[in-house]
Short mmCIF file of C-alpha atoms and ligand atoms in Angstrom, two decimals:
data_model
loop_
_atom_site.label_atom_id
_atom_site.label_comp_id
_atom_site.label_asym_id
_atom_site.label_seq_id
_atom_site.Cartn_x
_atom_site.Cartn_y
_atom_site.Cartn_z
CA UNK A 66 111.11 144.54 62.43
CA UNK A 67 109.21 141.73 60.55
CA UNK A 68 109.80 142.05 56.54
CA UNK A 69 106.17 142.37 56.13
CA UNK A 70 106.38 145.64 58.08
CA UNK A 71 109.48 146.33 56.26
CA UNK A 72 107.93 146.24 53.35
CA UNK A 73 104.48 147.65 53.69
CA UNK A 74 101.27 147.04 52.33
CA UNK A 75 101.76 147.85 48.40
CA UNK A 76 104.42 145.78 48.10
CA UNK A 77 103.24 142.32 49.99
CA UNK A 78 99.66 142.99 48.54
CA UNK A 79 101.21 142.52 45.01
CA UNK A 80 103.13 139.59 46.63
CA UNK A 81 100.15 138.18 48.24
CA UNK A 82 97.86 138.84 44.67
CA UNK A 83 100.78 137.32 42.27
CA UNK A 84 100.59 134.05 44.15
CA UNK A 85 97.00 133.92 44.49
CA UNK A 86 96.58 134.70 40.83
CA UNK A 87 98.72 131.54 40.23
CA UNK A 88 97.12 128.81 42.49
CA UNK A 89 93.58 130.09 40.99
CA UNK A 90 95.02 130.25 37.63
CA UNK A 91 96.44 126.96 37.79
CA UNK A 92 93.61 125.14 40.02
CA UNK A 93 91.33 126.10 36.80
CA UNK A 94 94.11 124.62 34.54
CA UNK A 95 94.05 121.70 36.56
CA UNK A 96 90.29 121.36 36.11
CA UNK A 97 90.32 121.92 32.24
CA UNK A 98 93.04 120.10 31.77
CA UNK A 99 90.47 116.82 33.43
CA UNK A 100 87.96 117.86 31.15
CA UNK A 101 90.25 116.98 28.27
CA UNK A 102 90.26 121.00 27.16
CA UNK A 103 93.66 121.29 27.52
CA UNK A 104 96.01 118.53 25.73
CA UNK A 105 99.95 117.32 25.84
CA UNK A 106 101.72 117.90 29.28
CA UNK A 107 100.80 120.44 31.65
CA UNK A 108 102.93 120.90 34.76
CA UNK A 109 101.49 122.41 37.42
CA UNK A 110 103.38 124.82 40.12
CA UNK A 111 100.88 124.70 42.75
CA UNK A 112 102.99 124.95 46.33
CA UNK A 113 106.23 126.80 44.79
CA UNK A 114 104.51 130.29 43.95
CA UNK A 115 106.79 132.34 46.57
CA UNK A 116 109.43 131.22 44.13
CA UNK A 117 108.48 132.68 41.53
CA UNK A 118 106.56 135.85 43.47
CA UNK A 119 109.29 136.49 45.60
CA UNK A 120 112.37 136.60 43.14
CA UNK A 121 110.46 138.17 40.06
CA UNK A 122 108.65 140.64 42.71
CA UNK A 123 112.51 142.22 42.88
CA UNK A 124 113.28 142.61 39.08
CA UNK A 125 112.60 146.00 36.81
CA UNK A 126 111.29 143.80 34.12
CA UNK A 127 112.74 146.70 31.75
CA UNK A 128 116.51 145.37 31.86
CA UNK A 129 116.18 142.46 33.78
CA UNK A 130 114.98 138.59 31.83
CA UNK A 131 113.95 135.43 33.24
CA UNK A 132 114.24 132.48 31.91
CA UNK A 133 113.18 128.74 32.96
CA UNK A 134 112.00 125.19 32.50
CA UNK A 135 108.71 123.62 31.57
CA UNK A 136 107.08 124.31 34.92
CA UNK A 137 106.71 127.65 33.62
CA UNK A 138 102.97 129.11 34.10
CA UNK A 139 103.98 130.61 37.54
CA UNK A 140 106.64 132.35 36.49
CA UNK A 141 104.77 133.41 33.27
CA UNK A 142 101.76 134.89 35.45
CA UNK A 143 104.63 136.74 37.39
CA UNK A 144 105.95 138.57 34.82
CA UNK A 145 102.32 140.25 34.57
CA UNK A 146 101.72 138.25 31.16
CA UNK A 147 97.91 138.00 30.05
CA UNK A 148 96.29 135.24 31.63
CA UNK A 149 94.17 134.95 28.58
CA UNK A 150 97.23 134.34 26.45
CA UNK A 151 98.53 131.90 28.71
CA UNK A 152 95.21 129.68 29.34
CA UNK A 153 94.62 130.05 25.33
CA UNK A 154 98.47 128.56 24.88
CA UNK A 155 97.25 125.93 27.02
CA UNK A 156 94.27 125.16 25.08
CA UNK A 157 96.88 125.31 21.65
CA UNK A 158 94.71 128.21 20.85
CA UNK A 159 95.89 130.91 17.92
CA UNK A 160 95.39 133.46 20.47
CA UNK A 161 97.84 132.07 22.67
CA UNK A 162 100.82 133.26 23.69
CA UNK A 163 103.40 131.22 21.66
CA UNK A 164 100.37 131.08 18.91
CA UNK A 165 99.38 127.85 20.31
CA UNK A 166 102.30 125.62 18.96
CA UNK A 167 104.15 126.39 22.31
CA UNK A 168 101.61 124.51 25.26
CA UNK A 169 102.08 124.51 28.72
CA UNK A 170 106.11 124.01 28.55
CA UNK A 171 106.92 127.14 26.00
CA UNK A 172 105.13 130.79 27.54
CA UNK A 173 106.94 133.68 26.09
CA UNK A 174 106.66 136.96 25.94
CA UNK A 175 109.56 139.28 24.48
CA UNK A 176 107.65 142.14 26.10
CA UNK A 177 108.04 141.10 29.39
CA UNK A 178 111.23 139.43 28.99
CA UNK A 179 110.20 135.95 29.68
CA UNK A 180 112.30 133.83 27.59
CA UNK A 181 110.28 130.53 28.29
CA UNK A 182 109.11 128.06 28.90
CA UNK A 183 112.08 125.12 27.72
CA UNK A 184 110.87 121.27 27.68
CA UNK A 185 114.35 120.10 27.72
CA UNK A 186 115.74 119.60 31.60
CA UNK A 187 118.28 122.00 31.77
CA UNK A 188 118.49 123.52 28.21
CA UNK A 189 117.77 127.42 29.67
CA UNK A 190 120.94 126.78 31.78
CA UNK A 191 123.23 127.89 29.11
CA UNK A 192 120.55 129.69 27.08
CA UNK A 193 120.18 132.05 30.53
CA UNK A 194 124.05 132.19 30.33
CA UNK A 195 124.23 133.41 27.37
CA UNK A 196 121.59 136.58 27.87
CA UNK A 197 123.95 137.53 30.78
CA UNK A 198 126.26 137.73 28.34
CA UNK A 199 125.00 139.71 26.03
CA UNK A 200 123.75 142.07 28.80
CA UNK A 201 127.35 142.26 29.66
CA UNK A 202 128.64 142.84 26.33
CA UNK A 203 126.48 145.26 25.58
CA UNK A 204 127.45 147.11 28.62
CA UNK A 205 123.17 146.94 29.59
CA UNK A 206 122.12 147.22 33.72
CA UNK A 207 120.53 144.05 33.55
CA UNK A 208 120.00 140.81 35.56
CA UNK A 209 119.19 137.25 34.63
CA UNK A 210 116.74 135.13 36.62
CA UNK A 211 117.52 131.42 35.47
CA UNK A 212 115.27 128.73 37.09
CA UNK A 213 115.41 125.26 37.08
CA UNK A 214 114.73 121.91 38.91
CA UNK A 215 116.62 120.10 40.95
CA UNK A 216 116.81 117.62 38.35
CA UNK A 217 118.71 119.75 35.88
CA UNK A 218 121.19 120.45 38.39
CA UNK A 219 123.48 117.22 37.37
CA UNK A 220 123.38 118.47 33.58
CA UNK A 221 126.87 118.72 31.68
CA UNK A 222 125.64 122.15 30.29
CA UNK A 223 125.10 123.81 34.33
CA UNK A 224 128.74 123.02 34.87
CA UNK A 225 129.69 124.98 31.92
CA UNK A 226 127.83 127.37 32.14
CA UNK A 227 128.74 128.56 35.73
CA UNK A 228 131.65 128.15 34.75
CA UNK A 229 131.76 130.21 31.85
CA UNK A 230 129.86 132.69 33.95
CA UNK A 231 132.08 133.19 36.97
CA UNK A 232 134.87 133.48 33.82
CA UNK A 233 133.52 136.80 32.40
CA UNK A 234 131.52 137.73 35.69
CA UNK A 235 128.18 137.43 34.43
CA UNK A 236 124.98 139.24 35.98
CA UNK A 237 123.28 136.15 36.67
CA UNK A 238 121.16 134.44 39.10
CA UNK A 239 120.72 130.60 38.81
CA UNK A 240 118.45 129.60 41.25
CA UNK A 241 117.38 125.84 41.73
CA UNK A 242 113.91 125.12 42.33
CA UNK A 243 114.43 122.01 45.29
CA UNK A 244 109.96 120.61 45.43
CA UNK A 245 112.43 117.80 46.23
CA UNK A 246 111.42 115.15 43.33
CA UNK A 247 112.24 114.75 39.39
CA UNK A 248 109.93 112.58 37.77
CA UNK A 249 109.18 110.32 40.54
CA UNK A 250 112.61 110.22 41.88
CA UNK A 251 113.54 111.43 45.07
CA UNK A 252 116.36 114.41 44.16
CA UNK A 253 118.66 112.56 47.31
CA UNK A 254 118.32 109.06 45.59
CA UNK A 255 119.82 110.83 42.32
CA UNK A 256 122.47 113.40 43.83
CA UNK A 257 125.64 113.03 45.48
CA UNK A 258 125.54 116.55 46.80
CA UNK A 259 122.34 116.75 48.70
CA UNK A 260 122.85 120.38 50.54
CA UNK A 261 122.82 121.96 46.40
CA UNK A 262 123.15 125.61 47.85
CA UNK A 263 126.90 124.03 47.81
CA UNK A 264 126.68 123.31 44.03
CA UNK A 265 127.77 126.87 42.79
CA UNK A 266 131.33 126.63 45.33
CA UNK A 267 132.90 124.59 42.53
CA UNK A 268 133.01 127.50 40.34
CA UNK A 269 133.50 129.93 42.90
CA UNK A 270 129.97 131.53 43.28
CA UNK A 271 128.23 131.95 46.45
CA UNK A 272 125.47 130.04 47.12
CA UNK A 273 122.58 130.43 49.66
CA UNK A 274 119.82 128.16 51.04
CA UNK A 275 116.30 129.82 51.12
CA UNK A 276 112.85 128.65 52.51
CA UNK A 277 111.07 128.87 49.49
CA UNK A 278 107.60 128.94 51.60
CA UNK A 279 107.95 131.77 52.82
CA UNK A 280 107.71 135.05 49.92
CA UNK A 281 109.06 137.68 52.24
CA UNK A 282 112.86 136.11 52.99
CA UNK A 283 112.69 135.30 49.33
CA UNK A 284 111.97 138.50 48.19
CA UNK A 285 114.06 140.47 51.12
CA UNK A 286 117.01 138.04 50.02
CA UNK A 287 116.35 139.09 46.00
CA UNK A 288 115.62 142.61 46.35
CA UNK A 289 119.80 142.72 48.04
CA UNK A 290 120.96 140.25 45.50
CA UNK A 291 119.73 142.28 42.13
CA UNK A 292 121.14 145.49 43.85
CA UNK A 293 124.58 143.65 44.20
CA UNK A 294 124.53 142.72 41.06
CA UNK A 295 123.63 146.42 39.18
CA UNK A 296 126.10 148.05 41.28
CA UNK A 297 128.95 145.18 39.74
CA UNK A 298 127.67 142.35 37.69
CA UNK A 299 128.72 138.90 39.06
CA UNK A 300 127.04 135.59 38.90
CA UNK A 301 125.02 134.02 42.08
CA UNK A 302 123.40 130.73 42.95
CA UNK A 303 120.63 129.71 45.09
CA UNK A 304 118.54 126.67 46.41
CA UNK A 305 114.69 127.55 47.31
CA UNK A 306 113.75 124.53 48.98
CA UNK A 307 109.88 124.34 47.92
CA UNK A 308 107.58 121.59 47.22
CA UNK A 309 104.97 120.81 44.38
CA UNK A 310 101.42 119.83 45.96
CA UNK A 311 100.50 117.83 42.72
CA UNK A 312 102.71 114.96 40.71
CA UNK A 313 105.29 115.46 38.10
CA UNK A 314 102.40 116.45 35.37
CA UNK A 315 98.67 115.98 34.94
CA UNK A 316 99.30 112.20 34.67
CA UNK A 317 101.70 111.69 37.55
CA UNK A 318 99.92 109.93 40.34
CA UNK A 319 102.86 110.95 43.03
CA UNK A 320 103.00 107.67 44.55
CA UNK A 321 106.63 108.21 45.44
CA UNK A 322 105.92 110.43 48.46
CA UNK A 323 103.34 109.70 51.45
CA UNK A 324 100.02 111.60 52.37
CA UNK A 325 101.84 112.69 55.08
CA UNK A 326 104.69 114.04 53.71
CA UNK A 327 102.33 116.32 51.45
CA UNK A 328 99.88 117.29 54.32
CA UNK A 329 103.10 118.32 56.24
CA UNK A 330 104.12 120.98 53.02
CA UNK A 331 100.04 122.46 52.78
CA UNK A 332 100.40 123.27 56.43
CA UNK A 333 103.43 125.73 55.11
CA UNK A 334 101.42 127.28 52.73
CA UNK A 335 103.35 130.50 51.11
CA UNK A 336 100.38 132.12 50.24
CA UNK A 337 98.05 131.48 54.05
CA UNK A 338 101.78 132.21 55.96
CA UNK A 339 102.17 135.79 53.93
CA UNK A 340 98.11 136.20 54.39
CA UNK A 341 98.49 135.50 58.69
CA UNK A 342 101.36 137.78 58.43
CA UNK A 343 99.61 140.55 56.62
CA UNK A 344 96.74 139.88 59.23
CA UNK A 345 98.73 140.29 61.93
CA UNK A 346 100.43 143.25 60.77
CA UNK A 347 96.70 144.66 60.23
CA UNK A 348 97.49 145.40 56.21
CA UNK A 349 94.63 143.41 54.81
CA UNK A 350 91.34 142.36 56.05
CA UNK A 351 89.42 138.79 56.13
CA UNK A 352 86.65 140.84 53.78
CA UNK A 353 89.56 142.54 51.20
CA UNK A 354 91.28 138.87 51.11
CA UNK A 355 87.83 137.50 50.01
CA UNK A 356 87.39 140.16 47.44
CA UNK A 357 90.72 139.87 45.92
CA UNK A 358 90.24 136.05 45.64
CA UNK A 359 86.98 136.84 44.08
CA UNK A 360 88.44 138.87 41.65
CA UNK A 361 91.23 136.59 40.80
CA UNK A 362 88.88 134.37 39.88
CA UNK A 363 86.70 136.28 37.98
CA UNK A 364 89.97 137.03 35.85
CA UNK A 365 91.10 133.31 35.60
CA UNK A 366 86.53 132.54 34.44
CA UNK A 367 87.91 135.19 31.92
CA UNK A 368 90.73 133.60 30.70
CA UNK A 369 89.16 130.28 30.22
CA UNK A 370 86.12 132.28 28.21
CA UNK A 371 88.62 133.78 25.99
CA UNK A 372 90.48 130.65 25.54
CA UNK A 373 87.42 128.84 24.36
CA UNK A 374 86.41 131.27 22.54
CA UNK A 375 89.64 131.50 20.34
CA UNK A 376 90.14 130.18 16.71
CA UNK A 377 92.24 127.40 16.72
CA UNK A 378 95.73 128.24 15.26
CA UNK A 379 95.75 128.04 10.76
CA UNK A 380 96.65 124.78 9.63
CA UNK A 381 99.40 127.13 7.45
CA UNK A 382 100.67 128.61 10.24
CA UNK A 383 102.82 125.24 10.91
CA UNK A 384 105.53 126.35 8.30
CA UNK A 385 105.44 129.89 10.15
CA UNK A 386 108.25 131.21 12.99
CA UNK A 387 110.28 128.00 11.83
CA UNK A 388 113.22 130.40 10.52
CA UNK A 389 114.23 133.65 12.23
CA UNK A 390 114.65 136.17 8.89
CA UNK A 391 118.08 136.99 8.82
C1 LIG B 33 117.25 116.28 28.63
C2 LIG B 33 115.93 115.74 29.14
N1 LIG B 33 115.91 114.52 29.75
C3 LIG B 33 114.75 114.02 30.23
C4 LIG B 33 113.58 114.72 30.09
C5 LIG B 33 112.28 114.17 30.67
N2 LIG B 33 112.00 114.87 31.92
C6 LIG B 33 111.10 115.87 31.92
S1 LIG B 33 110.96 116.55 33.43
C7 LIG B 33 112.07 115.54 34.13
C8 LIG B 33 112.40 115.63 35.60
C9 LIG B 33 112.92 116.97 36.02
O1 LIG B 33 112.81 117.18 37.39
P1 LIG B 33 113.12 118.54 38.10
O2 LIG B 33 114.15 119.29 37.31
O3 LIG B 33 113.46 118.24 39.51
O4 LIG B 33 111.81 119.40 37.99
P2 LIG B 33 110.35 119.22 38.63
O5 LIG B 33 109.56 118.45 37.62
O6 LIG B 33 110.48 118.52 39.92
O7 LIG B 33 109.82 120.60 38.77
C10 LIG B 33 112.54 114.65 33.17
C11 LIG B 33 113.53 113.60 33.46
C12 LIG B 33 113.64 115.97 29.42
N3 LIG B 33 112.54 116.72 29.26
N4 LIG B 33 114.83 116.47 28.99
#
């Protein structure tokens, strides 16, 4: 049976609808961010939203955190955070969700257990670690999502931390976000180890290569992995080989990679394979696509209203949420 039958329509319509909402969320970002609304660095996930859809889509976001790197919006929309407080963080708006000192690296939201958002490569390695921990300790149910690039993966702190996690048999996932390049480096021309599913062996935790393209063996995979992990918490490790459409950030021209190579990923588009699936499996229409698009837009119009709309953050409120009261 294909996994889209498997599955049924609620669940790969809320699939289909997270990753939409984050290509039109972030094509808009894209846009503002060339009409000079939106300053600093703003990394865009375009091309790896069955990462995020697929792995989050398996979490009860009531026990379970994520937690991640700067590339973050995806992940942020897929935690069912506002859009409005997300474009407004981009805009370093007061309505934003990290009060607009955060930007595009630092979404958070201790409602939905997204723990950011970090600008430093690798830095929510450890940090992730250390919430498995305390889920642990606290004898909780929960699971860790902790996502990074495959530039972080060479880090000091990710060999201590797995380690330390295979140690006390964390409930974690670390899960390696392959799009293939760092900041204009190839990940091959930078890492010994070029099959990184392998990476978690050292330390004894399985590891497992996923097509990141494709939501449904992402999710499928996630949805088994959580339940393992309730039933007796131990660490895991996976590579989603994915790929980022656009460069590094806004002012990356890509120049590393061909035309080619990029035309090659869009014809693998997660979002048109799970639509031609659905299609095929006669759960969603041409007409019901087009309306949910429409209304995905509509929301992401909204968000940019509200963001431009929004009071810039108090000049005061720089020498606020520097201290955590004690
Ligand atoms: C400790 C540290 N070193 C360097 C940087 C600058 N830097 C930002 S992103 C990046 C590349 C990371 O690439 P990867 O993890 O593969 O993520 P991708 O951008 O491809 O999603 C670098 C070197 C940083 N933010 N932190």
């Amino acid at each position: 049976m294909s996994l889209v039958k498997k599955y049924g329509k609620e669940t790969t319509l809320s699939l289909l609808q997270s990753m939409l909402l984050m290509r039109r969320f972030e094509e808009k970002a894209g846009q503002m961010y060339g009409l000079r609304k939106i300053g600093g660095f703003c990394h865009l996930y375009i091309g790896q939203e069955a990462v995020a859809a697929g792995t989050i889509g398996a979490l009860d976001l009531k026990s379970d955190y994520i937690i991640g790197g700067y590339r973050d919006h995806g992940h942020a929309l897929a935690v069912g955070m506002d859009p409005k407080a997300i474009m407004a963080e981009l805009y370093g708006k007061a309505t934003g969700c990290s009060k607009g000192k955060g930007g595009s690296m630092h979404m958070y939201s201790a409602e939905k257990h997204m723990l950011g958002g970090n600008g430093i490569v690798g830095s929510q390695i450890p940090v992730g670690t250390g919430v498995a921990w305390k889920i642990k300790y606290m004898e909780e149910n929960g699971v860790v999502l902790c996502y990074f690039g495959d530039g972080a993966i060479h880090q000091g702190a990710f060999h201590e931390s797995l380690n330390l996690a295979k140690i006390h048999d964390l409930p974690i996932i670390y899960i390696v976000e392959n799009n293939q390049y760092g900041m204009g480096t190839d990940f091959k021309r930078v890492s010994a180890v070029h099959d990184l599913a392998q990476m978690g062996y050292a330390y004894d935790i399985p590891g497992k290569q996923l097509n990141g393209m494709q939501v449904m063996e992402v999710y499928d995979e996630f949805v088994n992995a959580v339940k393992s992990i309730r039933e007796k918490p131990h660490p895991l490790f996976y590579e989603i080989k994915t790929y980022r459409y656009r460069g590094h950030s806004m002012s990356d021209p890509a120049k590393y990679r061909t035309p080619e190579e990029l035309e090659e990923y869009k014809q693998q588009d997660p979002i048109s394979i799970l639509l031609k699936q659905m299609q095929e499996e006669k759960l969603i229409t041409e007409k019901e696509y087009k309306k949910m698009d429409n209304d995905i837009k509509a929301i992401c119009d909204e968000a940019v209203d509200f963001a431009e709309k929004s009071p810039e953050p108090e000049l005061s409120a720089l020498y606020e949420d520097v201290f955590a009261e004690a």
